[in-house]
Every structure is written in structure tokens, then in C-alpha cells.
Tab-separated table of N, CA and C in Angstrom:
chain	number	residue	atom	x	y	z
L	1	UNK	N	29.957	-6.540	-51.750
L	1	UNK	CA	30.249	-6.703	-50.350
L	1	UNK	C	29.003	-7.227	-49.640
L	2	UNK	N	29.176	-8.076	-48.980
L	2	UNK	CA	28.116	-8.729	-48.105
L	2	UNK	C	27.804	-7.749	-47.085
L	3	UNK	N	26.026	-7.879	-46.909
L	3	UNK	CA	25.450	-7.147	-45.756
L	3	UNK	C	25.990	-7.963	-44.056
L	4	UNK	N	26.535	-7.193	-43.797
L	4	UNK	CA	26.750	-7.508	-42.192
L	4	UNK	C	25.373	-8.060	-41.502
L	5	UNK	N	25.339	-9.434	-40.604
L	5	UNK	CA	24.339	-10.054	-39.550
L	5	UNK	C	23.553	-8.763	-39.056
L	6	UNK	N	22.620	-8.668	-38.978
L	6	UNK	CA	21.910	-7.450	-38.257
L	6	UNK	C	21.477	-8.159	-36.707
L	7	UNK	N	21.948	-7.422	-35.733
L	7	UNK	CA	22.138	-8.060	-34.253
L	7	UNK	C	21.079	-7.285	-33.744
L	8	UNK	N	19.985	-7.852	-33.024
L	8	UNK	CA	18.759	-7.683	-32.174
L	8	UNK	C	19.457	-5.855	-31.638
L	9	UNK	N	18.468	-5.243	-31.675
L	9	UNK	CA	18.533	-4.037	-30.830
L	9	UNK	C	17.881	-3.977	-29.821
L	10	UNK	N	18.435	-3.268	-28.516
L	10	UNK	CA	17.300	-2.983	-27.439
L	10	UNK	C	16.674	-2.422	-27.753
L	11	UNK	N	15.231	-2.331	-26.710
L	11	UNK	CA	14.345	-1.651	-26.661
L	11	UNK	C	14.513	0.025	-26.611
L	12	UNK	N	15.811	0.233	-25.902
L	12	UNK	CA	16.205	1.759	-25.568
L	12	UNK	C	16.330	2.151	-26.665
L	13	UNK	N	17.463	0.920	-27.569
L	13	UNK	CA	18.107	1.429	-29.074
L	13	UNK	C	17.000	1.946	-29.885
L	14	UNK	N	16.072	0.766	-30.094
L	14	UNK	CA	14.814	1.294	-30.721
L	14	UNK	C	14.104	2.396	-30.878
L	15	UNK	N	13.763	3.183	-29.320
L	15	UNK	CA	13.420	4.398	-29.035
L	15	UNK	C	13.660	5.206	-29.619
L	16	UNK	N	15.118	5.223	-29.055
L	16	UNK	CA	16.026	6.186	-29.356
L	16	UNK	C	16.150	6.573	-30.958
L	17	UNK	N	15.895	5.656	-31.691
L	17	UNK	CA	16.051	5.799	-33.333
L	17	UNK	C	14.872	6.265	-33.694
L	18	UNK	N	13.472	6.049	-33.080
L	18	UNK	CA	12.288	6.056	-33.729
L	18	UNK	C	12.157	7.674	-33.147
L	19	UNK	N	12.621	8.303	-31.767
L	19	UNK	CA	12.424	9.573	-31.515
L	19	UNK	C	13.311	10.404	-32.912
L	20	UNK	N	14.737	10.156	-32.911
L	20	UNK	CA	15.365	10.436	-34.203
L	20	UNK	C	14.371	10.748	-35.100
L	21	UNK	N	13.863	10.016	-35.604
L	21	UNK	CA	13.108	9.557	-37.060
L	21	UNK	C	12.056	10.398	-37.084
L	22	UNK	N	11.386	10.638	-35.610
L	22	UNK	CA	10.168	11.489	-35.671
L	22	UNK	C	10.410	12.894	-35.403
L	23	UNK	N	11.971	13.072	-34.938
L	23	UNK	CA	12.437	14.840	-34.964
L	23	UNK	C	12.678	15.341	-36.723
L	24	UNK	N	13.363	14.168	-37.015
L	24	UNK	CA	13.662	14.370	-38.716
L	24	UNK	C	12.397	14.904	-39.347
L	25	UNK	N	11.674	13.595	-39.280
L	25	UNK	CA	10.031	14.371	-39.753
L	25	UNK	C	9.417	14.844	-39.755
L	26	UNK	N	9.687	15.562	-38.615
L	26	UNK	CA	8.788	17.006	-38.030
L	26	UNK	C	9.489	18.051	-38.391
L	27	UNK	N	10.190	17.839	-38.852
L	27	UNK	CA	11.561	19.425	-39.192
L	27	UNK	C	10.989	19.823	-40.406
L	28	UNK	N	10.721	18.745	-41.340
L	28	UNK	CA	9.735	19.049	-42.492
L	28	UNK	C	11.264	19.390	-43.789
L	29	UNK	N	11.980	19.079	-43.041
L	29	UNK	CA	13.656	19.662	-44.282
L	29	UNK	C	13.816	18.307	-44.861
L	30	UNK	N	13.185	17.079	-44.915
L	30	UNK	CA	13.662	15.645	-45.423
L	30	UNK	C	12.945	15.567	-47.090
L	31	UNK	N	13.512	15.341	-47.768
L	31	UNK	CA	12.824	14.970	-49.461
L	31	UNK	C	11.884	14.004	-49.203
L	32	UNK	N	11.058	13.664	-50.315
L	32	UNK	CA	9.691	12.973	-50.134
L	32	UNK	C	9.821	11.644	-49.537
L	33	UNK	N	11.236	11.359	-50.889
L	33	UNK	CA	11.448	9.836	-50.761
L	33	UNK	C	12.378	9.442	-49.303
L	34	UNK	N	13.229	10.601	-49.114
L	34	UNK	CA	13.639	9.581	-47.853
L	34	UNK	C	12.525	9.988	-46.542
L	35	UNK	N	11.427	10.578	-46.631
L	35	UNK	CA	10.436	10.789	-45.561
L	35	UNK	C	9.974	9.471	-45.685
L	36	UNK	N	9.726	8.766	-47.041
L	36	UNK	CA	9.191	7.683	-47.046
L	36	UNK	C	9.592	6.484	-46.482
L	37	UNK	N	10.988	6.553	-46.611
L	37	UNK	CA	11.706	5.275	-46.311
L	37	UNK	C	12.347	5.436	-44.404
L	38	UNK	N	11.713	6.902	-44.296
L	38	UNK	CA	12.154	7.318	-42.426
L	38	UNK	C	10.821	6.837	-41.991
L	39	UNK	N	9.708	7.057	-42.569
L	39	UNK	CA	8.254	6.452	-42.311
L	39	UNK	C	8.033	5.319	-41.762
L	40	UNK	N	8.923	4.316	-42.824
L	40	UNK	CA	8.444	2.753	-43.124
L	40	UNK	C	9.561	2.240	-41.993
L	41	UNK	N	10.899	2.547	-41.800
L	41	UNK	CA	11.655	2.665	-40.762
L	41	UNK	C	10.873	2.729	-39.407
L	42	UNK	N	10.242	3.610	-39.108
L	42	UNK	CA	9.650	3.783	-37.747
L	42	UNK	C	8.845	3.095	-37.795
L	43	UNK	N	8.160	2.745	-38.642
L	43	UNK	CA	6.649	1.806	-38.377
L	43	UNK	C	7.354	0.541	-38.096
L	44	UNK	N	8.089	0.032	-38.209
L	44	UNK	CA	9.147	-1.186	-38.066
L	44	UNK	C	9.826	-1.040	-37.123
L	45	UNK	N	10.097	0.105	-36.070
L	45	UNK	CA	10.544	0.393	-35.261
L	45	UNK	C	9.676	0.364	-33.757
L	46	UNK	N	8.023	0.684	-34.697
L	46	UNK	CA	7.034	1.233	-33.543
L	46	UNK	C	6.865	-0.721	-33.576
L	47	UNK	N	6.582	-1.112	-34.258
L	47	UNK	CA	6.225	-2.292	-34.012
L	47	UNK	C	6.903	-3.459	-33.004
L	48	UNK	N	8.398	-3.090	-33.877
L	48	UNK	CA	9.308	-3.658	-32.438
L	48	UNK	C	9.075	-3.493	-31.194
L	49	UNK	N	9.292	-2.700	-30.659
L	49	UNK	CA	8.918	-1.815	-29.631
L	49	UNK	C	7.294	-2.498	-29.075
L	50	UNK	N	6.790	-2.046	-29.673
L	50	UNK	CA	5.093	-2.924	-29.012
L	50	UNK	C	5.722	-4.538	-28.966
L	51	UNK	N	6.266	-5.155	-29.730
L	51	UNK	CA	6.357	-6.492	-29.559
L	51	UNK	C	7.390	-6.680	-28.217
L	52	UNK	N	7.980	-5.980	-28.054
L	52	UNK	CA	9.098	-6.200	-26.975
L	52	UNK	C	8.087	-5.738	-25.761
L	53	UNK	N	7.354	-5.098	-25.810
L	53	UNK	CA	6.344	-4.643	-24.525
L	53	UNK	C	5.609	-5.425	-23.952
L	54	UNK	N	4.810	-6.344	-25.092
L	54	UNK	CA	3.862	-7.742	-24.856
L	54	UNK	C	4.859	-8.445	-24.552
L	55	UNK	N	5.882	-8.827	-24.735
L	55	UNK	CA	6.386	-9.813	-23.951
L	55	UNK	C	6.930	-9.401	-22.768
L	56	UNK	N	7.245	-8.655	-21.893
L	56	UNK	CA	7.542	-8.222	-20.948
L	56	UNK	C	6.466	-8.400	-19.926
L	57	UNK	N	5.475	-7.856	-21.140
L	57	UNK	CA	4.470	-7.552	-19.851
L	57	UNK	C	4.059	-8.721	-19.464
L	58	UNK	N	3.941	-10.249	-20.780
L	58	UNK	CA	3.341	-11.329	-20.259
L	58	UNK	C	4.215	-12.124	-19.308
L	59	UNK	N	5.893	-11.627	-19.558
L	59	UNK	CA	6.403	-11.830	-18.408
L	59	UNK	C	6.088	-11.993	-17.530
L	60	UNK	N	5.736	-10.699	-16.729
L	60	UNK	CA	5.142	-10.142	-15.597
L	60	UNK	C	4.337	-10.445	-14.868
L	61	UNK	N	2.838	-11.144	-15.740
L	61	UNK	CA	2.002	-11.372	-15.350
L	61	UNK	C	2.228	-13.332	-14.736
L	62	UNK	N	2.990	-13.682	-15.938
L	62	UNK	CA	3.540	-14.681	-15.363
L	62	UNK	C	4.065	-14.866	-13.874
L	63	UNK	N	5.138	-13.988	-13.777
L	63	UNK	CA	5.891	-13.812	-12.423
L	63	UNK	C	4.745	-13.517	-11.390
L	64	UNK	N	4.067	-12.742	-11.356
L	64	UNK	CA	2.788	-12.511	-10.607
L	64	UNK	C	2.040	-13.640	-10.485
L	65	UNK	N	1.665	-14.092	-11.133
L	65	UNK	CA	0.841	-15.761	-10.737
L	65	UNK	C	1.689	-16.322	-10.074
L	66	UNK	N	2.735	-16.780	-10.257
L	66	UNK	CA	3.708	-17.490	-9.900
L	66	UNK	C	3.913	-16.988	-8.421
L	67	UNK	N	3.994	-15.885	-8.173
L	67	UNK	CA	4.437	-15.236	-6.864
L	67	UNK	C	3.056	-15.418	-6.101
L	68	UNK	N	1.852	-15.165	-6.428
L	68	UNK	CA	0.661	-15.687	-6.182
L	68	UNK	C	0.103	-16.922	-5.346
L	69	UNK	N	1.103	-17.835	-6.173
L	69	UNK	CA	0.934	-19.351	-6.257
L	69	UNK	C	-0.433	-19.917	-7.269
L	70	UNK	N	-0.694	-18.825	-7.896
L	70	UNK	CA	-2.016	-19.817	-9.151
L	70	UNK	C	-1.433	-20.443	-10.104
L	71	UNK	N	-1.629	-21.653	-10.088
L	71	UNK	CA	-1.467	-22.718	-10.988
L	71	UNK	C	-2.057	-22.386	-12.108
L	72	UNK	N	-1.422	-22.013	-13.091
L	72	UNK	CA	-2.020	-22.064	-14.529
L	72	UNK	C	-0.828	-22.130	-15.450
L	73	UNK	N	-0.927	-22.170	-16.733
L	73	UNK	CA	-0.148	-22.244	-17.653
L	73	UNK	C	0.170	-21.270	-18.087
L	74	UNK	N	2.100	-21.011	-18.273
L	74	UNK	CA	2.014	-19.504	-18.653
L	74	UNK	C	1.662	-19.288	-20.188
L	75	UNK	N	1.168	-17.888	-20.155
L	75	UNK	CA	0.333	-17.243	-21.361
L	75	UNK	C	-0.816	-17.647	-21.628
L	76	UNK	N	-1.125	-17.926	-20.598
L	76	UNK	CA	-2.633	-18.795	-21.070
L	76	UNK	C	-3.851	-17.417	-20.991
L	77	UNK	N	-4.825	-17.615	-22.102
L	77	UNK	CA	-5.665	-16.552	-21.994
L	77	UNK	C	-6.720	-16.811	-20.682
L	78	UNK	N	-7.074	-15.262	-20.423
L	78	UNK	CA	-7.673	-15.140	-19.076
L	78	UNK	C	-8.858	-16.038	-19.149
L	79	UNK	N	-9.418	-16.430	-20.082
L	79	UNK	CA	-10.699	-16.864	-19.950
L	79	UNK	C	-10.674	-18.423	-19.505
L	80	UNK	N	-9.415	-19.057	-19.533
L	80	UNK	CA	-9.318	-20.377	-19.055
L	80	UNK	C	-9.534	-20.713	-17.663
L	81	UNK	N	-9.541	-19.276	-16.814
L	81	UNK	CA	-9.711	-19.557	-15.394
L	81	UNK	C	-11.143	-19.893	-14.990
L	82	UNK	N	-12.463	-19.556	-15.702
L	82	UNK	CA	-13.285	-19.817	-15.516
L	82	UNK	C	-14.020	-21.184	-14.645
L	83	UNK	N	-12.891	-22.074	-14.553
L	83	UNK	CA	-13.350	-23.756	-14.080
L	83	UNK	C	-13.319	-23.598	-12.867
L	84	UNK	N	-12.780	-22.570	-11.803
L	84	UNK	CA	-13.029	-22.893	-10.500
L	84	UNK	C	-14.202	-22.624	-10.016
């Protein structure tokens, strides 16, 4: 049987699984191997999660210039402003 498309999760979804994952593991009742594979799960979970954050936030900072009116390029690192 074919694995089903795996469809983007929110950020909430994410949470919500990685808090799961870290009540499981703290209960200390999980066998070695699936602690291992609830481990490697969350670290893939925590990572999502940070990646969905940086982009939000560079969102943000975007929208803020923009609302500003500073002309720059979005995502551009801070140090490019130096020329004025």
C-alpha cells in the first residue's frame, strides 16, 4: 500500500505533537526504542517549528520597514544599511 502525500502541518499542529512527545517522555513508561524514534520525531518537530518562526518573524520585520517607508530589500542582512 502506498504511503499517503504528507500535507504541511501548522505550527499549532506541530506544538501540539511535540508537547505530546515530551509528556510521553517524561512519564518514563515508553521502551528504549520507541523513546528513540519519539526523540528523533520531536527534534524534527522542534526544528519545524524554529523554521516556521524565522520566517514569520522575517515577515515582520519586512512589514515594519515597509510601514516605515525604508527602502531596502526584503531579507536583506542588517549590515547592508551601513551606506547612508
Amino acid at each position: 500500500m502506498a504511503k499517503a502525500e504528507k500535507q504541511p502541518i501548522s505550527f499549532e499542529e506541530a506544538i501540539e505533537k511535540l508537547e505530546s512527545i515530551v509528556s510521553k517522555l517524561e512519564s518514563g513508561d515508553v521502551p528504549l526504542e520507541a523513546a528513540i524514534d519519539l526523540f528523533q520525531e520531536g527534534m524534527q518537530l522542534s526544528q519545524l517549528c524554529g523554521d516556521k518562526l524565522e520566517q514569520v518573524e522575517r515577515k515582520i520585520e519586512v512589514l515594519i520597514e515597509t510601514e516605515k517607508g525604508i527602502q531596502k530589500k526584503p531579507f536583506a542582512p542588517a549590515n547592508e544599511d551601513r551606506g547612508e
